[in-house]
Amino acid sequence: MRLNFAGWFVICLCGFATCQAAAADVKLIGRGRLAGTATDQSGQSEALVNGTPHHRFGGISALEYAGDKNRFFALADRGPDDGATGYQCRFHELNIDFDESGARPADISIVSTTLLSDASGRPFTGNATAYAPADKLAGRFDPEGIRLTKNNTLLISDEYGPHVMEFSLSGKELRRFPLPEYFSALHPGDSKAAENKLNHSGRSSNRGLEGLALTPDGQFAYGIFQGPLLQDAARTKKGKPFGRNCRIVKLDTHTGETWEYVYQLDDVDHGLNEILALNDHQFLVIERDGETGDEAKFKRIMQIDLTAATAIDGSKALPKNGLPSNITPAAKTVFIDLLDPQFGLAGSSMPKKIEGLSHGPRLADGRQTLVIASDNDFQADVPTLFWVFAY
């Protein structure tokens, strides 16, 4: 395995086991937060059906650098209570102001909020029962990944579909990219348990196209599934899907052509939350467990390399655990272990969900910044956390 990345010294014993890498040059230089009661700039102060203010900031599923020194796009997911409230989908523009020396906390402010709509101007909703477009709604949408294109448009991945869609900066849908049919769950349901019971293939409910990357030249988007497709998973006695083989889909944004690769989880209880391009074959990926606070055992940013990975295009089903000898998964190394004591993040305040991952501006000394954000599920007593690293 070849890694062309400054500051890395890699000793790998690959196969299924994760390769280990030393990243001594990665430093935590900023920590910030927004209160769980923070409000966005939408002006929608009415209450949702569960009583949550419609303009509550939270549920951050993705971050993307806007190209200005401190500006970032932050994508909200489908809203409170797992799609039960009729939340209108949106993204925000944030100002994340941090001190390069790490001498003060990062200051986070919400600059603007943009609501998402289809080409006809109908709003997208997180409502899990809005299976199809209607007169006043574009249908259900669960935004999970966001990337800025060279044309100043936004690519957004939808976990419900799954879809990859392009939007204007004003939030209007411009186009959709076709994805393999066997990614889709053909029988929608209003809950995870119901939807998984109805389907035997396609994305697992609420574990669909969770992350999105865009290569530096802008030609290829890479989507990553949070967990295995249903046809790639085993099931517990209660019907919950589980497995290690997650799919990465490569999409040519010019032609629409797709390719697929395998990412193997360290544990069947883990999930993937984001993917970020370093170049055209190396990426950073969030892999984490589902534990919170002191119970958290695995919260890592992995570096993957697809150079030697096998393209599995058209493979409608994979094994539940291992892989045959003719399929090589993405090579993995540990880029940042967020529970490493050197960062001081482990402990009671460690969030369950680490979902936002974006590069930021380069520092005066040439180091690259990396900004990470948590998802608080719109809970009033849980802040959204932001961490700024430099490498």
XYZ file of C-alpha atoms in Angstrom:
391
model
C 0.000 0.000 0.000
C 1.323 3.434 -0.946
C 0.361 6.578 0.977
C 1.628 9.862 -0.403
C 0.733 12.052 2.562
C 3.156 14.311 4.412
C 3.875 13.561 8.019
C 2.754 9.936 7.984
C 4.765 6.897 8.953
C 2.770 3.785 8.247
C 3.323 0.208 9.357
C 0.544 -1.964 7.959
C -0.509 -5.534 8.389
C -3.513 -5.327 6.085
C -6.316 -7.725 5.348
C -9.474 -7.125 7.299
C -7.661 -5.592 10.281
C -7.303 -1.839 10.323
C -3.844 -0.589 9.425
C -2.300 1.592 12.095
C -0.626 4.925 11.395
C 1.074 7.572 13.473
C -0.216 11.109 12.913
C 1.797 13.000 15.492
C 1.450 16.273 13.562
C -2.340 16.477 13.962
C -3.213 19.068 16.609
C -6.509 20.208 18.111
C -6.455 24.004 17.856
C -10.067 25.016 18.433
C -13.237 23.992 20.245
C -16.604 25.726 19.926
C -20.297 25.089 20.481
C -23.795 26.262 19.737
C -26.432 25.736 22.436
C -29.132 23.160 21.820
C -31.662 26.009 22.058
C -29.956 28.086 19.324
C -32.274 29.300 16.555
C -31.493 29.500 12.851
C -32.187 32.347 10.425
C -35.272 30.851 8.740
C -37.786 32.884 10.744
C -39.967 29.773 11.180
C -40.792 30.284 14.845
C -43.938 28.108 14.850
C -43.834 24.820 16.763
C -43.549 21.456 15.039
C -45.981 18.699 16.040
C -43.721 17.618 18.930
C -43.418 21.183 20.231
C -39.895 21.836 18.916
C -39.550 25.319 17.380
C -39.256 24.938 13.606
C -36.279 27.308 13.570
C -34.252 25.372 16.134
C -30.671 24.899 14.950
C -29.357 21.357 15.183
C -29.261 17.924 13.616
C -26.072 18.771 11.740
C -25.303 15.949 9.318
C -22.554 17.551 7.203
C -20.135 20.476 6.916
C -18.538 22.026 3.839
C -16.020 24.836 3.511
C -17.512 27.761 1.586
C -14.111 28.921 0.327
C -13.961 32.073 2.455
C -11.689 32.205 5.503
C -14.269 31.354 8.157
C -17.436 30.453 6.228
C -18.932 26.969 6.135
C -22.150 25.335 4.981
C -23.837 23.201 7.646
C -26.511 20.744 6.546
C -29.397 19.809 8.835
C -30.888 16.335 8.553
C -34.610 15.459 8.383
C -35.502 17.108 11.685
C -36.465 16.055 15.216
C -37.862 12.625 16.100
C -36.547 10.704 13.084
C -38.826 12.213 10.472
C -42.006 12.436 12.556
C -42.424 16.218 12.675
C -42.758 17.565 9.123
C -39.540 19.572 9.396
C -38.671 21.591 6.267
C -35.210 20.648 5.006
C -32.473 23.322 4.985
C -28.833 24.234 5.129
C -27.088 27.024 7.005
C -24.096 29.240 6.448
C -21.908 29.473 9.540
C -19.011 31.647 10.537
C -16.449 29.577 12.454
C -13.846 31.947 13.851
C -10.881 30.281 15.525
C -7.472 31.306 16.774
C -4.627 29.537 14.957
C -2.740 29.233 18.236
C -5.698 27.616 19.993
C -5.522 30.274 22.689
C -9.272 30.913 22.762
C -12.461 28.941 22.063
C -13.785 28.976 18.505
C -16.651 31.422 18.018
C -19.575 29.980 16.025
C -22.337 32.145 14.535
C -25.249 31.396 12.199
C -25.104 33.758 9.227
C -28.029 32.546 7.113
C -30.486 29.669 6.600
C -31.659 28.436 3.192
C -34.691 26.200 2.716
C -34.506 23.402 0.134
C -37.085 23.025 -2.638
C -37.574 21.081 -5.864
C -37.482 22.581 -9.362
C -41.129 23.654 -8.966
C -40.453 25.477 -5.705
C -42.136 22.896 -3.479
C -40.343 22.435 -0.134
C -38.642 19.183 0.790
C -39.777 17.706 4.095
C -38.190 15.290 6.506
C -41.601 13.685 7.073
C -41.053 9.932 6.788
C -44.603 9.396 5.450
C -44.313 11.856 2.531
C -43.453 9.014 0.154
C -44.224 10.931 -3.045
C -44.445 14.571 -4.140
C -47.782 16.312 -3.555
C -49.312 19.650 -4.494
C -47.486 21.554 -1.770
C -44.563 19.265 -0.930
C -41.645 17.876 -2.933
C -41.702 14.631 -0.962
C -39.535 13.274 1.820
C -35.854 14.128 1.994
C -33.123 13.262 4.508
C -30.063 15.409 3.672
C -26.837 13.817 4.891
C -23.878 15.034 2.786
C -23.081 18.397 1.192
C -20.252 19.548 -1.087
C -19.646 22.792 -2.990
C -18.950 22.392 -6.714
C -16.697 24.496 -8.913
C -19.867 25.957 -10.454
C -20.980 27.313 -7.059
C -23.746 24.773 -6.734
C -24.227 22.233 -3.956
C -24.266 18.454 -4.217
C -26.427 16.936 -1.475
C -26.942 13.254 -0.700
C -30.358 12.023 0.426
C -30.581 9.040 2.744
C -34.211 8.235 1.928
C -33.721 7.587 -1.807
C -30.874 7.237 -1.855
C -30.177 10.162 -4.165
C -27.371 12.521 -5.110
C -28.873 15.863 -6.097
C -27.566 19.237 -7.206
C -28.987 22.466 -5.769
C -28.422 26.148 -6.402
C -27.096 28.250 -3.548
C -30.649 29.576 -3.223
C -31.756 26.020 -2.332
C -33.544 25.044 -5.559
C -33.080 21.566 -7.048
C -31.248 21.591 -10.381
C -30.804 17.889 -11.210
C -30.648 14.343 -9.861
C -28.058 11.722 -10.668
C -29.215 8.144 -11.324
C -27.847 5.514 -8.926
C -28.026 1.699 -9.214
C -31.577 0.469 -8.710
C -30.529 -2.108 -6.112
C -29.565 0.728 -3.731
C -33.240 1.629 -3.294
C -35.679 0.194 -0.766
C -38.724 -0.358 -2.990
C -41.303 -0.430 -0.180
C -41.190 2.717 1.998
C -42.164 2.665 5.639
C -42.737 5.251 8.346
C -40.185 3.804 10.797
C -36.866 1.983 10.692
C -38.337 -1.291 11.911
C -41.298 -1.144 9.521
C -39.221 -0.237 6.488
C -36.590 -2.909 7.112
C -39.333 -5.510 7.562
C -40.871 -4.556 4.221
C -37.624 -4.791 2.256
C -34.972 -7.423 1.588
C -32.745 -5.346 -0.668
C -31.679 -1.741 -0.966
C -30.398 0.589 1.692
C -31.140 -0.200 5.320
C -33.567 2.296 6.839
C -31.765 5.361 8.214
C -28.410 3.847 7.209
C -28.343 4.954 3.601
C -26.172 7.396 1.652
C -24.747 9.074 4.734
C -21.662 10.883 3.439
C -20.541 12.654 0.283
C -17.130 13.666 -1.061
C -16.086 15.603 -4.156
C -12.633 15.199 -5.719
C -10.494 18.346 -6.070
C -11.105 18.554 -9.831
C -14.859 18.362 -9.220
C -15.470 15.500 -11.636
C -16.170 12.652 -9.231
C -18.478 12.475 -6.235
C -18.107 9.630 -3.744
C -21.046 8.577 -1.589
C -20.693 6.269 1.396
C -23.409 4.170 3.008
C -23.720 4.255 6.791
C -24.135 0.491 6.939
C -24.456 -2.518 4.629
C -27.260 -2.744 2.087
C -30.020 -5.101 3.200
C -28.897 -7.759 0.715
C -25.352 -7.467 2.136
C -26.443 -7.866 5.776
C -27.515 -10.508 8.242
C -30.368 -9.871 10.697
C -30.806 -10.187 14.419
C -33.787 -12.107 15.790
C -35.616 -8.769 15.980
C -34.912 -8.073 12.321
C -32.172 -5.458 12.712
C -29.665 -5.642 9.815
C -25.961 -5.912 10.623
C -22.718 -6.603 8.804
C -19.296 -5.191 7.963
C -19.355 -4.606 4.208
C -20.431 -1.052 3.383
C -20.507 0.310 -0.137
C -18.813 3.368 -1.559
C -20.270 4.617 -4.829
C -18.186 6.722 -7.219
C -20.216 9.007 -9.480
C -18.956 10.833 -12.584
C -20.721 14.194 -12.323
C -20.237 14.752 -16.073
C -21.534 11.451 -17.455
C -23.490 9.919 -14.558
C -21.451 6.683 -14.735
C -20.992 4.871 -11.402
C -18.499 2.468 -9.836
C -18.575 0.752 -6.427
C -16.052 -0.275 -3.766
C -16.196 -1.905 -0.330
C -15.399 -0.318 3.027
C -15.195 -2.844 5.862
C -16.260 -1.677 9.316
C -14.058 -2.571 12.272
C -17.166 -3.884 14.050
C -20.727 -4.710 13.009
C -22.022 -2.228 15.604
C -20.216 0.678 13.938
C -21.502 3.050 11.289
C -20.062 5.517 8.783
C -21.007 9.176 8.817
C -18.944 11.152 6.327
C -16.359 10.994 3.569
C -13.987 13.801 2.530
C -11.598 13.767 -0.427
C -7.871 14.327 0.081
C -7.163 13.727 -3.617
C -8.623 11.485 -6.321
C -8.016 8.198 -4.453
C -7.512 8.981 -0.738
C -10.297 10.049 1.608
C -11.108 10.680 5.247
C -14.074 8.754 6.663
C -15.858 8.999 10.010
C -16.350 5.566 11.573
C -17.916 5.444 15.023
C -19.818 3.379 17.540
C -23.260 4.355 18.840
C -22.204 5.125 22.414
C -22.197 8.448 24.255
C -19.950 9.991 26.893
C -17.801 7.649 28.969
C -19.329 4.628 27.196
C -17.868 5.665 23.820
C -15.155 3.278 22.640
C -14.685 4.065 18.932
C -14.849 7.565 17.422
C -12.300 7.773 14.638
C -11.461 9.609 11.459
C -10.064 6.947 9.152
C -7.936 7.549 6.090
C -8.785 5.222 3.226
C -7.057 4.549 -0.083
C -8.933 3.138 -3.079
C -5.827 2.576 -5.236
C -5.859 -1.211 -4.769
C -9.568 -1.578 -3.993
C -11.613 -3.808 -6.275
C -14.410 -2.206 -8.277
C -17.555 -4.245 -7.605
C -19.818 -2.466 -10.110
C -23.079 -4.307 -10.598
C -22.587 -6.665 -7.640
C -26.134 -6.864 -6.342
C -25.157 -8.737 -3.170
C -22.047 -9.125 -1.005
C -21.198 -11.607 1.769
C -22.464 -10.702 5.226
C -19.001 -10.572 6.821
C -15.829 -11.537 4.961
C -15.058 -11.044 1.303
C -13.949 -13.524 -1.374
C -10.276 -13.433 -2.330
C -11.009 -11.588 -5.570
C -12.449 -8.524 -3.765
C -10.058 -6.144 -2.005
C -11.716 -3.512 0.219
C -10.476 0.032 0.745
C -7.200 0.161 2.689
C -7.697 1.834 6.089
C -5.467 3.745 8.484
C -6.320 5.716 11.616
C -6.026 9.445 10.916
C -7.486 10.838 14.166
C -8.672 8.872 17.168
C -11.011 11.376 18.812
C -10.801 9.416 22.079
C -7.004 9.733 22.240
C -6.159 11.418 25.590
C -3.902 13.951 23.852
C -6.989 15.775 22.543
C -8.917 15.880 25.818
C -12.245 15.125 24.103
C -13.029 11.741 25.657
C -15.328 11.584 28.654
C -18.839 12.577 29.636
C -19.220 15.241 26.939
C -18.323 12.977 23.987
C -21.294 13.063 21.584
C -22.922 9.937 20.219
C -22.959 11.252 16.654
C -19.944 12.806 14.915
C -21.259 13.739 11.481
C -19.726 16.900 9.993
C -16.283 16.741 8.352
C -14.739 19.449 6.191
C -11.451 21.002 5.325
C -11.091 24.653 6.252
C -8.579 27.363 5.414
C -4.847 26.792 5.424
C -3.011 28.422 8.290
C -0.253 30.991 7.896
C 2.351 28.267 8.499
C 0.920 26.144 5.673
C -0.943 23.596 7.766
C -4.370 22.423 6.602
C -7.349 22.749 8.942
C -10.028 20.116 9.430
C -13.358 20.997 11.062
C -15.588 18.375 12.701
C -19.141 18.843 14.012
C -21.541 16.746 16.087
C -25.244 16.037 15.574
C -27.359 16.774 18.664
C -30.642 15.442 17.214
C -32.237 18.871 17.932
C -32.182 18.213 21.689
C -32.466 21.444 23.653
C -30.135 20.255 26.415
C -27.403 18.992 24.044
C -25.085 21.477 22.288
C -23.708 21.132 18.781
C -19.938 20.792 19.163
C -17.266 21.956 16.711
C -13.598 20.903 16.768
C -10.870 22.426 14.621
C -7.752 20.347 13.907
C -4.616 21.298 12.014
C -2.193 18.972 10.221
